[in-house]
XYZ file of C-alpha atoms in Angstrom:
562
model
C 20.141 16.554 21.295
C 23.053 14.146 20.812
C 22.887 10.608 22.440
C 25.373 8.712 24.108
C 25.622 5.266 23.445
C 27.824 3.776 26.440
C 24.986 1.340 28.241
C 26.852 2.047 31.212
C 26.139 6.309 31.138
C 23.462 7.035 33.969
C 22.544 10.066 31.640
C 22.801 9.779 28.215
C 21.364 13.518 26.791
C 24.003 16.007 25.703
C 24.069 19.230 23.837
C 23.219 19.236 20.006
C 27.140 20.747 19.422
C 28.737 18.305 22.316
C 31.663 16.422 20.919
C 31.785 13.863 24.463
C 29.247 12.703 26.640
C 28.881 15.064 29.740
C 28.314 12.534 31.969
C 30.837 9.503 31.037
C 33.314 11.504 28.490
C 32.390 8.516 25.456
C 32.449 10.244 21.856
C 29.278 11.538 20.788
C 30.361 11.520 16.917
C 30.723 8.167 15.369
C 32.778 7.473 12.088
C 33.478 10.924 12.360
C 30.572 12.437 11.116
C 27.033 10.667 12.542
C 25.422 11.561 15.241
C 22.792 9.767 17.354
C 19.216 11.338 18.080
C 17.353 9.340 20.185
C 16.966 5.519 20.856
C 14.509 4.191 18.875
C 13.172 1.626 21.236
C 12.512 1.823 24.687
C 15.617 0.420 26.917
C 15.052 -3.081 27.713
C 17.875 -5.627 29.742
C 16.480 -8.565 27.863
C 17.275 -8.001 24.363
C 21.150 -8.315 23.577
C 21.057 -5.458 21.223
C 19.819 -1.884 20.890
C 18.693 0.611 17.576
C 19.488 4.197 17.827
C 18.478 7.269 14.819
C 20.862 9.304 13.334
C 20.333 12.928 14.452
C 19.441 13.626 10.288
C 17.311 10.597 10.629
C 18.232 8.799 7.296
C 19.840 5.843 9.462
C 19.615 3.483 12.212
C 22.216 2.166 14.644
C 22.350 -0.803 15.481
C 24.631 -1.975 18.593
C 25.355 -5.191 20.636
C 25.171 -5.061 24.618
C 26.247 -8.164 24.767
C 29.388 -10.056 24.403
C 28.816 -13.510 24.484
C 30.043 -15.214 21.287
C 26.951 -16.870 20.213
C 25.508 -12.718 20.549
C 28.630 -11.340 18.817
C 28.287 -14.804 15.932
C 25.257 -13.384 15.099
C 25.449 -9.911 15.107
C 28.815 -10.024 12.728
C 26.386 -12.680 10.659
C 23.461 -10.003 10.118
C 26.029 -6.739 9.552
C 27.864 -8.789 7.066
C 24.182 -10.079 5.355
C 23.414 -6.801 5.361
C 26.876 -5.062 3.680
C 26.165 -7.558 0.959
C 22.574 -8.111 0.243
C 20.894 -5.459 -2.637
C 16.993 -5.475 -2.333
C 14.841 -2.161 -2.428
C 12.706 -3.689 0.194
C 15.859 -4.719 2.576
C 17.503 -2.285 4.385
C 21.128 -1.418 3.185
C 23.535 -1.870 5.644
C 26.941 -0.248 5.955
C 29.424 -2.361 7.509
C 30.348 -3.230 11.081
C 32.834 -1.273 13.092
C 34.056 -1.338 16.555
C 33.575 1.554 18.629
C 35.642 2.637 22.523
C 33.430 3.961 24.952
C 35.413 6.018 27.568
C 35.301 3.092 29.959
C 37.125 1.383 27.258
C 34.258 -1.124 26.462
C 34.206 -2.565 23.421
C 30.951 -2.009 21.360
C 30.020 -3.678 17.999
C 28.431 -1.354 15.615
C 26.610 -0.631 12.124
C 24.282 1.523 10.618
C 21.593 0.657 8.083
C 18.892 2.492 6.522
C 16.100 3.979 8.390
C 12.891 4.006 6.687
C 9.367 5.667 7.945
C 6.653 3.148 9.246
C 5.812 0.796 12.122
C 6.575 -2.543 12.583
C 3.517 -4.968 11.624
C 2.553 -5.801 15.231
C 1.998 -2.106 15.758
C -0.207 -1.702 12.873
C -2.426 -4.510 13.900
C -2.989 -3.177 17.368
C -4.054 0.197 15.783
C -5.618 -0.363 12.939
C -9.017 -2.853 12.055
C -8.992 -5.718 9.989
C -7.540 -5.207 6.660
C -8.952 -6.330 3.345
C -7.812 -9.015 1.711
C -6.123 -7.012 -0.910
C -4.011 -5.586 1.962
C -3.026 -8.540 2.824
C -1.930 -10.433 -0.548
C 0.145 -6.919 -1.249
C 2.077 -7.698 2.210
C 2.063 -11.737 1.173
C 3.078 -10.188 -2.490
C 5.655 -8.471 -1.642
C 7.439 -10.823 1.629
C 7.672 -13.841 -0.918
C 9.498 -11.735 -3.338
C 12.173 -10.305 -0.712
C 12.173 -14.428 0.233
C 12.699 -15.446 -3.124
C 15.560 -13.035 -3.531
C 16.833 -13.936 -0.068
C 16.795 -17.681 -0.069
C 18.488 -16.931 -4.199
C 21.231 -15.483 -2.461
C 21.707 -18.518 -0.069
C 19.950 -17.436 3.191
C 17.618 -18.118 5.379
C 15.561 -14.964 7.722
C 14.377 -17.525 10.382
C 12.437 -15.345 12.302
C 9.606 -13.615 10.546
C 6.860 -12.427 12.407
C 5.399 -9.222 12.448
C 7.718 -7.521 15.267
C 10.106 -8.663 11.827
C 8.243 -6.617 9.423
C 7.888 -3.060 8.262
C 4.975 -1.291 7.043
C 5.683 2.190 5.385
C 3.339 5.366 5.161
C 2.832 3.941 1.089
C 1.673 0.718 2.524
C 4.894 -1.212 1.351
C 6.394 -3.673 3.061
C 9.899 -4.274 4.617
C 11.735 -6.954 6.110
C 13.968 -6.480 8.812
C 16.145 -7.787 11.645
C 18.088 -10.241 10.172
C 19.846 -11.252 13.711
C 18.780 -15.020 13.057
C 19.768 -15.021 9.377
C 21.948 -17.922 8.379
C 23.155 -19.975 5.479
C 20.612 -22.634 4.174
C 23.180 -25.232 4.454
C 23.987 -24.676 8.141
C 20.870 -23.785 9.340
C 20.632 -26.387 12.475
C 20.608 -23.407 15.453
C 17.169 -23.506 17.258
C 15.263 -19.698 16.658
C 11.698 -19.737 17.931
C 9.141 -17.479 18.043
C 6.014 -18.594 19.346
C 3.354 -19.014 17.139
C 5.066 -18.259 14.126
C 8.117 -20.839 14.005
C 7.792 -23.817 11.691
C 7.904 -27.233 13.811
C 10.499 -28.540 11.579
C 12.498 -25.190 12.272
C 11.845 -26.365 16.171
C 13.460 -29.448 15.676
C 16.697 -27.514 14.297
C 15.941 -28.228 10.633
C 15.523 -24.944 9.096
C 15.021 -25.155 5.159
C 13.455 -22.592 3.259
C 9.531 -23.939 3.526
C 10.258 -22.741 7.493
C 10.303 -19.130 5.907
C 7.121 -19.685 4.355
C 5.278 -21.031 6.901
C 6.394 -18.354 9.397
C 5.023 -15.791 6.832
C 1.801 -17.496 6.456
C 1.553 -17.388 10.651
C 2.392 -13.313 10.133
C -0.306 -12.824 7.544
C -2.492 -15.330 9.340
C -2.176 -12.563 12.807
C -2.723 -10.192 10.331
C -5.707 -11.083 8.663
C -7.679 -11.838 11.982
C -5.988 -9.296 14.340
C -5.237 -12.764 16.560
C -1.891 -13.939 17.411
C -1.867 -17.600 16.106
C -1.448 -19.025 19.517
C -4.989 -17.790 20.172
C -7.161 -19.722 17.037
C -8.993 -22.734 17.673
C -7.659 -25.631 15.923
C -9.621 -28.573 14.345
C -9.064 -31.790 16.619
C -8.610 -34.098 13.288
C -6.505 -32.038 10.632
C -4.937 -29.726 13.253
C -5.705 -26.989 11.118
C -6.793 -23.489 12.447
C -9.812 -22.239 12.165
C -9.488 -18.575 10.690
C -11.593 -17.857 7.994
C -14.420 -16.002 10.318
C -12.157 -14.119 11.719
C -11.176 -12.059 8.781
C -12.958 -9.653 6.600
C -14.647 -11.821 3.145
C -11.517 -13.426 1.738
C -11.749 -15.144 -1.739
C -11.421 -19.341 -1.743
C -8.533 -18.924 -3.448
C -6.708 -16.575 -0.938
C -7.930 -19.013 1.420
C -6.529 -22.118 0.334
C -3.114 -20.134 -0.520
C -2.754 -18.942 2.945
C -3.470 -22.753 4.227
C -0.778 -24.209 1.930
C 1.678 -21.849 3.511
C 0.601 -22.974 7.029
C 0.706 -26.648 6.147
C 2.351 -28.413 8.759
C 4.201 -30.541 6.956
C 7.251 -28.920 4.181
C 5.910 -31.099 1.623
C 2.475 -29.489 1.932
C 4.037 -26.342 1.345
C 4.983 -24.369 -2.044
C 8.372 -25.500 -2.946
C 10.031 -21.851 -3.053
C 9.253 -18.578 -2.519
C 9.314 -17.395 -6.319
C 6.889 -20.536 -6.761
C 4.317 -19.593 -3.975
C 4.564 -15.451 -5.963
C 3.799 -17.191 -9.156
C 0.462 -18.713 -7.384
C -0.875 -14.967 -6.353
C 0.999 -12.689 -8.834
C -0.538 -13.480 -12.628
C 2.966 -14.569 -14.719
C 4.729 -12.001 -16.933
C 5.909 -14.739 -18.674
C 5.122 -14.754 -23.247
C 3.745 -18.408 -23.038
C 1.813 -17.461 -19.746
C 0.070 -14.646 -20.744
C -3.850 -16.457 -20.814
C -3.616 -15.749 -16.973
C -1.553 -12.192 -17.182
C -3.388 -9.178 -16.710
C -3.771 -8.216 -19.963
C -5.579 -11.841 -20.335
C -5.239 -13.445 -23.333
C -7.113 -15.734 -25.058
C -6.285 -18.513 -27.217
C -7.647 -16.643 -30.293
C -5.419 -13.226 -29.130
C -2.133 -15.131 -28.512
C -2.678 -16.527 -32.247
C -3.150 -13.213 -33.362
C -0.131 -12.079 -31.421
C 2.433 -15.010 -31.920
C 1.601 -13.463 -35.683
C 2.117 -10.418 -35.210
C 5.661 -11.048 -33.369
C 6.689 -12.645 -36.518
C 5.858 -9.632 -38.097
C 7.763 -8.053 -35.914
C 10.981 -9.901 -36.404
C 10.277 -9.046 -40.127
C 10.394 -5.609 -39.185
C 7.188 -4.526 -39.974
C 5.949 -3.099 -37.475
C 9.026 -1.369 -36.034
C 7.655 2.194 -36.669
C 5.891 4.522 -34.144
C 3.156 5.429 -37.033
C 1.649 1.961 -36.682
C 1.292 2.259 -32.593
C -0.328 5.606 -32.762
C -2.442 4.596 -35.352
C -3.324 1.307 -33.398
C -3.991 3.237 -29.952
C -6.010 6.223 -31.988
C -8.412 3.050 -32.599
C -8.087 2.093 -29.166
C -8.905 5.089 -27.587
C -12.228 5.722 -30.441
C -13.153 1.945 -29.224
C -13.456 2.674 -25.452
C -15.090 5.781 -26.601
C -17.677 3.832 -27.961
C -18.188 1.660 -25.507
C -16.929 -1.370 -27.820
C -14.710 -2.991 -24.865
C -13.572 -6.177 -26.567
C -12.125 -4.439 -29.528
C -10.530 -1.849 -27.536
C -8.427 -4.673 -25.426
C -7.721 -6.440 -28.717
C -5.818 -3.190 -29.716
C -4.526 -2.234 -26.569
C -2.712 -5.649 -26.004
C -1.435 -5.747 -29.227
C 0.091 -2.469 -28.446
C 1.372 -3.820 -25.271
C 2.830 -6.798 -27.235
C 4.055 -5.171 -29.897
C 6.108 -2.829 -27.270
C 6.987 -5.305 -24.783
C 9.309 -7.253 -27.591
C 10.722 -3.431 -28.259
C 11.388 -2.897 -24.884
C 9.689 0.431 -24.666
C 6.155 -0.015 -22.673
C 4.466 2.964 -21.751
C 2.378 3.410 -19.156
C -0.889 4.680 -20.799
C -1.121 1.656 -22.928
C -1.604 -0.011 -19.367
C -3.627 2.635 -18.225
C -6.157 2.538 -20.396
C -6.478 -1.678 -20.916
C -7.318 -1.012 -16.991
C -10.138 1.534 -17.648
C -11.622 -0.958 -19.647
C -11.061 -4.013 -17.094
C -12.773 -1.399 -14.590
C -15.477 -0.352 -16.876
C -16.340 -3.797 -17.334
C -16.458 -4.550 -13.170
C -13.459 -6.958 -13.570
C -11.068 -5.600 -10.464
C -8.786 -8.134 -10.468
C -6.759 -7.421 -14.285
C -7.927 -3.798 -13.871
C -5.460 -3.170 -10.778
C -3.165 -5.381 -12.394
C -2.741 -3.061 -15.323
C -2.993 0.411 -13.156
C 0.102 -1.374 -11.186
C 1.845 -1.905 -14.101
C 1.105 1.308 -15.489
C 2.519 2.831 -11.897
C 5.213 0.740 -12.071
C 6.747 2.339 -15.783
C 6.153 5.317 -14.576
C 6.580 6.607 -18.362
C 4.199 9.590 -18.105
C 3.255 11.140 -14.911
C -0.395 11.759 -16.144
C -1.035 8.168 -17.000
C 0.218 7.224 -13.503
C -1.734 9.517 -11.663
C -4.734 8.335 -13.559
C -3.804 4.826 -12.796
C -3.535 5.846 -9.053
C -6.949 7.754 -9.517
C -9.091 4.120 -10.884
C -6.787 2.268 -8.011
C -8.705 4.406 -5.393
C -12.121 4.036 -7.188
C -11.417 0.330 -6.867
C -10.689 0.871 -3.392
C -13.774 2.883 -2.487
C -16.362 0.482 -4.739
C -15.089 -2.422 -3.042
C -15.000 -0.179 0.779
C -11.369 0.112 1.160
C -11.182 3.498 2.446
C -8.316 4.038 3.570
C -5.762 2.682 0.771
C -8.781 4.375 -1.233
C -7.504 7.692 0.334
C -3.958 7.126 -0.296
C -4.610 6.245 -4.258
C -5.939 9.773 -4.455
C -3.825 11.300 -2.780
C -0.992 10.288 -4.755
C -3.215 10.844 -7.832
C -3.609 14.650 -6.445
C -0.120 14.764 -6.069
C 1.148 14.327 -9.248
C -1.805 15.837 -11.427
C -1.300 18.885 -13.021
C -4.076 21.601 -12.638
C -4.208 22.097 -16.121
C -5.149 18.310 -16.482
C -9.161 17.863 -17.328
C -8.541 15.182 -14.774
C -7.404 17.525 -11.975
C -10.971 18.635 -10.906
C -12.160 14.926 -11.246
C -9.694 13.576 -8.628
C -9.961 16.723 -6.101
C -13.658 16.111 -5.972
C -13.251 12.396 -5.308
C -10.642 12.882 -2.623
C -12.198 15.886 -0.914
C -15.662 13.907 -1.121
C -13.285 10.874 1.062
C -11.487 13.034 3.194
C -14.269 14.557 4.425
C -16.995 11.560 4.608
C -14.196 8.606 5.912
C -10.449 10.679 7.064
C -12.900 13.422 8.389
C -10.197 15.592 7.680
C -12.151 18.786 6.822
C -9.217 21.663 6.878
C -7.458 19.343 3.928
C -10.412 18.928 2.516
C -11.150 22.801 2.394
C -7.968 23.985 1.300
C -7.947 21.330 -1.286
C -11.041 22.374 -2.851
C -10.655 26.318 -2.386
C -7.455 25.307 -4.144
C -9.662 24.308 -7.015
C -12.436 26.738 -6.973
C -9.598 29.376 -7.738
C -7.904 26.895 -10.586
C -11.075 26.270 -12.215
C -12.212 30.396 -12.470
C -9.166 30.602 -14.395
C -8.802 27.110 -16.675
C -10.446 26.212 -19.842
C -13.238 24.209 -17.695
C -14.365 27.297 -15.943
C -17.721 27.276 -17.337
C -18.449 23.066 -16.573
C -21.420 23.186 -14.283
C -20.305 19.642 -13.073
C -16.872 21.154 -11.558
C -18.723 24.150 -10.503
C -21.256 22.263 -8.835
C -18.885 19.483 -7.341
C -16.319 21.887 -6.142
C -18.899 23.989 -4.544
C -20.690 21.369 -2.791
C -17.461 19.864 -0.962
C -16.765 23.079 0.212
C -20.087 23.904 1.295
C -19.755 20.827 3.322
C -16.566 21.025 4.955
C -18.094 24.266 6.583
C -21.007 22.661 7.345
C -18.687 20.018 8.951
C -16.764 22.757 10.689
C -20.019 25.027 12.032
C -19.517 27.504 9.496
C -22.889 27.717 8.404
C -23.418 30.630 6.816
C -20.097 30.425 4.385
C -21.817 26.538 3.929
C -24.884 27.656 2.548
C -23.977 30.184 0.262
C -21.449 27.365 -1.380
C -24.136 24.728 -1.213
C -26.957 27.298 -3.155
C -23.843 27.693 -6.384
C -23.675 23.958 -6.195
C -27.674 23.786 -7.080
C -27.632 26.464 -9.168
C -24.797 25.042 -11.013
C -26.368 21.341 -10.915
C -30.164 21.843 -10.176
C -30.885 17.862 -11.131
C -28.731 16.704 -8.217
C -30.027 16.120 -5.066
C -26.322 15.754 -2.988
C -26.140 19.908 -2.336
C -29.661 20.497 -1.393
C -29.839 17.652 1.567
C -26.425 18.784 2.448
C -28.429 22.076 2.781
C -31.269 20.468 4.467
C -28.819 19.457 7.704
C -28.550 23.197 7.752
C -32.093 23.736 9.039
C -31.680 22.218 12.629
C -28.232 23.236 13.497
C -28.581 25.503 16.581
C -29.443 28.645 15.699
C -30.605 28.595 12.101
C -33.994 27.406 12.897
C -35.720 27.109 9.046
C -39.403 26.417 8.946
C -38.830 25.994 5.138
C -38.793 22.530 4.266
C -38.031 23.031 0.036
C -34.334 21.789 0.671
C -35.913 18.749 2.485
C -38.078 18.201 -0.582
C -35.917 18.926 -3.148
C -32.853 16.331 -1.773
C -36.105 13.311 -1.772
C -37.332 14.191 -5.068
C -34.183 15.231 -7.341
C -31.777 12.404 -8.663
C -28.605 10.767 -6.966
C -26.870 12.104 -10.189
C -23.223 10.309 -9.122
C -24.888 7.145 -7.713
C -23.303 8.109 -3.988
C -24.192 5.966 -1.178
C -24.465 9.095 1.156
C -26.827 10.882 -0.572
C -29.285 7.720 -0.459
C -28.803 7.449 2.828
C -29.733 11.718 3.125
C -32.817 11.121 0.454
C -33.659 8.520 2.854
C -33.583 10.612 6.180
C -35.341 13.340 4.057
C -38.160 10.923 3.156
C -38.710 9.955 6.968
C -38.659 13.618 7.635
C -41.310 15.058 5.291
C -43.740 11.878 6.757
C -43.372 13.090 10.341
């Protein structure tokens, strides 16, 4: 279908091949080569302007009903911002143009990119509370398009979460930039309610009134309440939000309340400043609060190695590999500290060569994780995704991001993690059969998405029988017990129990399989008066430690006392 554009037309649809509107003759193809789709929002007399997709749907058009020169000021303002501005997480804009509807009306024009998502205050009306590591990867990444925007000379002025994108990969976007305007001249009055900075009322925009309006959008994010609706405490006029969120660190907390200060002076002084408070620094003399986290005894060690370095002596691959074969004998064994004493001097070492690699990352966050410390594990599994220097390392970073994710209960970016892990493992990979297992296991107990789940792991069953690993009983046994249970999800119960019986035969120790096969026995016609499946998911071990088998070994223990 090709879309007409006029305001005016009474009946906008054409023909996919139309060249003019049917009903009011305008041009269908703009520039001489777009068309348009569909409108992208629904048609509404109060708003000045209107957004249109591309019939290939790689762009957006943007066009202004309205005429009057404050409208047209600051529509020429944001197309121009646009054209110039370079920021992955900005949309790229291509120019304004003037286009002639057949009525002669003058319309002003431009496209920009189209990327997939919903705005923020879509997300929060479907979607529960998020964690508060969703909500310091929006903050996260906000402050750094801020930082580049308000480097460039600009202020947004209207951030709220109509304002921002959220993508299918859970990154963040920030759009309409209809109020932007130079920090210098910045004396126009924009307000949105709730989120608008009182000093921004008063028609004294600086850059602190971007902050604060982003610590109002995370704010309605956190608690799923538009700020209007908090209580506020009578003396310090602060809001009163912390119960309405899921358990947020103190120092989230009081991060989040310095952006909502109600006074600029209260506030971080800059955008790049306020990052630097929630993003550990990447800077050499920094580095005891990086990731990698150094102490004062490792940057000795590695201030002298550097000047080894400079000496050339350690310029030669030989001494890495022979560095990271220790590493990787260390974590082996268990002996943590000396394995991150080799793995950051690795990381040093290749950081002044300017060749990092991500599985020097990679593994200095299995040994954050295998130690329980979350925080400088995901640290290094981003910056291990972030090189993106060997695919295998990064899918095994994504991999230990989702077992974060499900250890701390959040399920759904847990899901995501593996399924970009599962993506870009190779079936050959030893680590193939671990991450189908984990994401089938999720899929099925959380997305309850049991046809992915089953083709998923049939995929596997079929990759295993012919791989070096076709004779582990721990594949064999997990693979077979997550199909087994997607049947069982899906009423096939027969195909389930003849999977679920390989799984124990494969894995007799286990109890998961056998009190999968114990919700066999009441399910409507297979009437069992065998209770050995019962028995055998109480008495055999939770091998994997997974909370839904003790809650099954549980149910089977209140069963057999009946």
């Amino acid at each position: 279908m090709s879309y007409c554009i006029n305001p005016e037309c009474p009946s906008r649809q054409n023909a996919d091949d139309a060249m003019v509107c049917q009903t009011c003759g305008t041009d269908l193809v703009l520039q001489g080569r777009e068309r348009i789709a569909r409108p992208l929002v629904p048609h509404d007399p109060r708003r000045p302007s209107a957004l249109y997709e591309t019939m290939d749907g790689q762009k957006v058009l943007k066009v202004l009903k309205w005429q009057e020169e404050k409208y047209v000021e600051l529509f020429e303002r944001e197309a121009l911002t646009l054209q110039d501005l370079e920021h992955p997480r900005i949309l790229k804009g291509y120019g304004l143009f003037k286009f002639i509807t057949a009525q002669n009306e003058e319309l002003l024009c431009f496209f920009m990119d189209k990327v997939p998502g919903q705005n923020l205050a879509q997300w929060i009306q479907e979607n529960k509370r998020p964690s508060e590591r969703f909500v310091l990867r929006c903050l996260r990444q906000i402050l750094d398009i801020l930082g580049y925007l308000h480097g460039e000379g600009f202020l947004h002025r209207d951030i709220k979460p109509d304002n921002v994108m959220i993508t299918p990969d859970r990154d963040f976007f920030l759009i309409d930039f209809g109020s932007v305007q130079d920090i210098y001249k910045a004396r126009t009055r924009i307000i949105s309610d709730g989120y608008t900075a009182p000093e921004q009322v008063n028609q004294r925009s600086t850059p602190k009134s971007d902050l604060y309006a982003l610590g109002r959008t995370v704010l309605h994010l956190a608690t799923g309440f538009h700020p209007t609706l908090l209580e506020r405490d009578k003396k310090s006029n602060k809001l009163f939000w912390y119960k309405k969120t899921r358990r947020f660190s103190r120092a989230s907390r009081i991060f989040i309340d310095k952006l909502l200060a109600e006074y600029p002076s209260d506030r971080p002084n800059s955008a790049f400043i306020a990052l630097n408070e929630i993003t550990p620094s990447k800077l050499i003399w920094k580095w005891a609060n990086s990731p990698i986290g150094l102490s004062f005894t490792t940057l000795t060690i590695i201030f002298g190695l550097a000047a080894m370095i400079l000496q050339n002596a350690f310029l030669n691959d030989e001494y890495i590999k022979k560095v990271y074969s220790e590493a990787q004998s260390e974590l082996v064994k268990s002996d943590y500290d000396k394995a991150k004493e080799s793995l950051r001097s690795i990381i040093f070492i290749n950081q002044l060569r300017f060749r990092e690699e991500s599985k020097h990352y990679n593994d200095l966050g299995i040994v954050y994780y295998k130690e329980r410390d979350f925080v400088r594990a995901e640290e290094n599994f981003r910056k291990s995704i972030d090189i993106k220097s060997d695919l295998i390392s990064v899918a095994i970073s994504h991999y230990h991001m989702a077992r974060i994710y499900e250890e701390t209960g959040d399920f759904e970016d847990a899901a995501l993690e593996y399924s970009k892990a599962f993506v870009m493992i190779e079936k050959d990979s030893i680590y193939y059969f671990v991450i189908v297992n984990r994401y089938a296991r999720l899929l099925i107990l959380y997305e309850k998405d049991f046809n992915e789940a089953l083709k998923i792991s049939k995929d596997a069953f079929f990759a295993l029988k012919n791989s070096e690993f076709s004779d582990s009983n721990i594949d064999i046994a997990l693979i077979n017990k997550n199909i087994g249970w997607a049947l069982l999800e899906k009423r096939d119960i027969e195909s389930a129990i003849s999977y679920l019986l390989t799984a124990t035969e494969a894995r007799p120790d286990d109890a998961t399989a056998y009190c999968l096969l114990a919700q066999t026995i009441n399910v409507e016609g297979f009437q069992f008066q065998d209770l050995t499946w019962w028995k055998e998911c109480a008495s055999q071990e939770n091998v994997d430690g997974l909370p839904e088998t003790q809650i099954w070994q549980q149910q089977a223990n209140r069963y057999l006392s009946r």
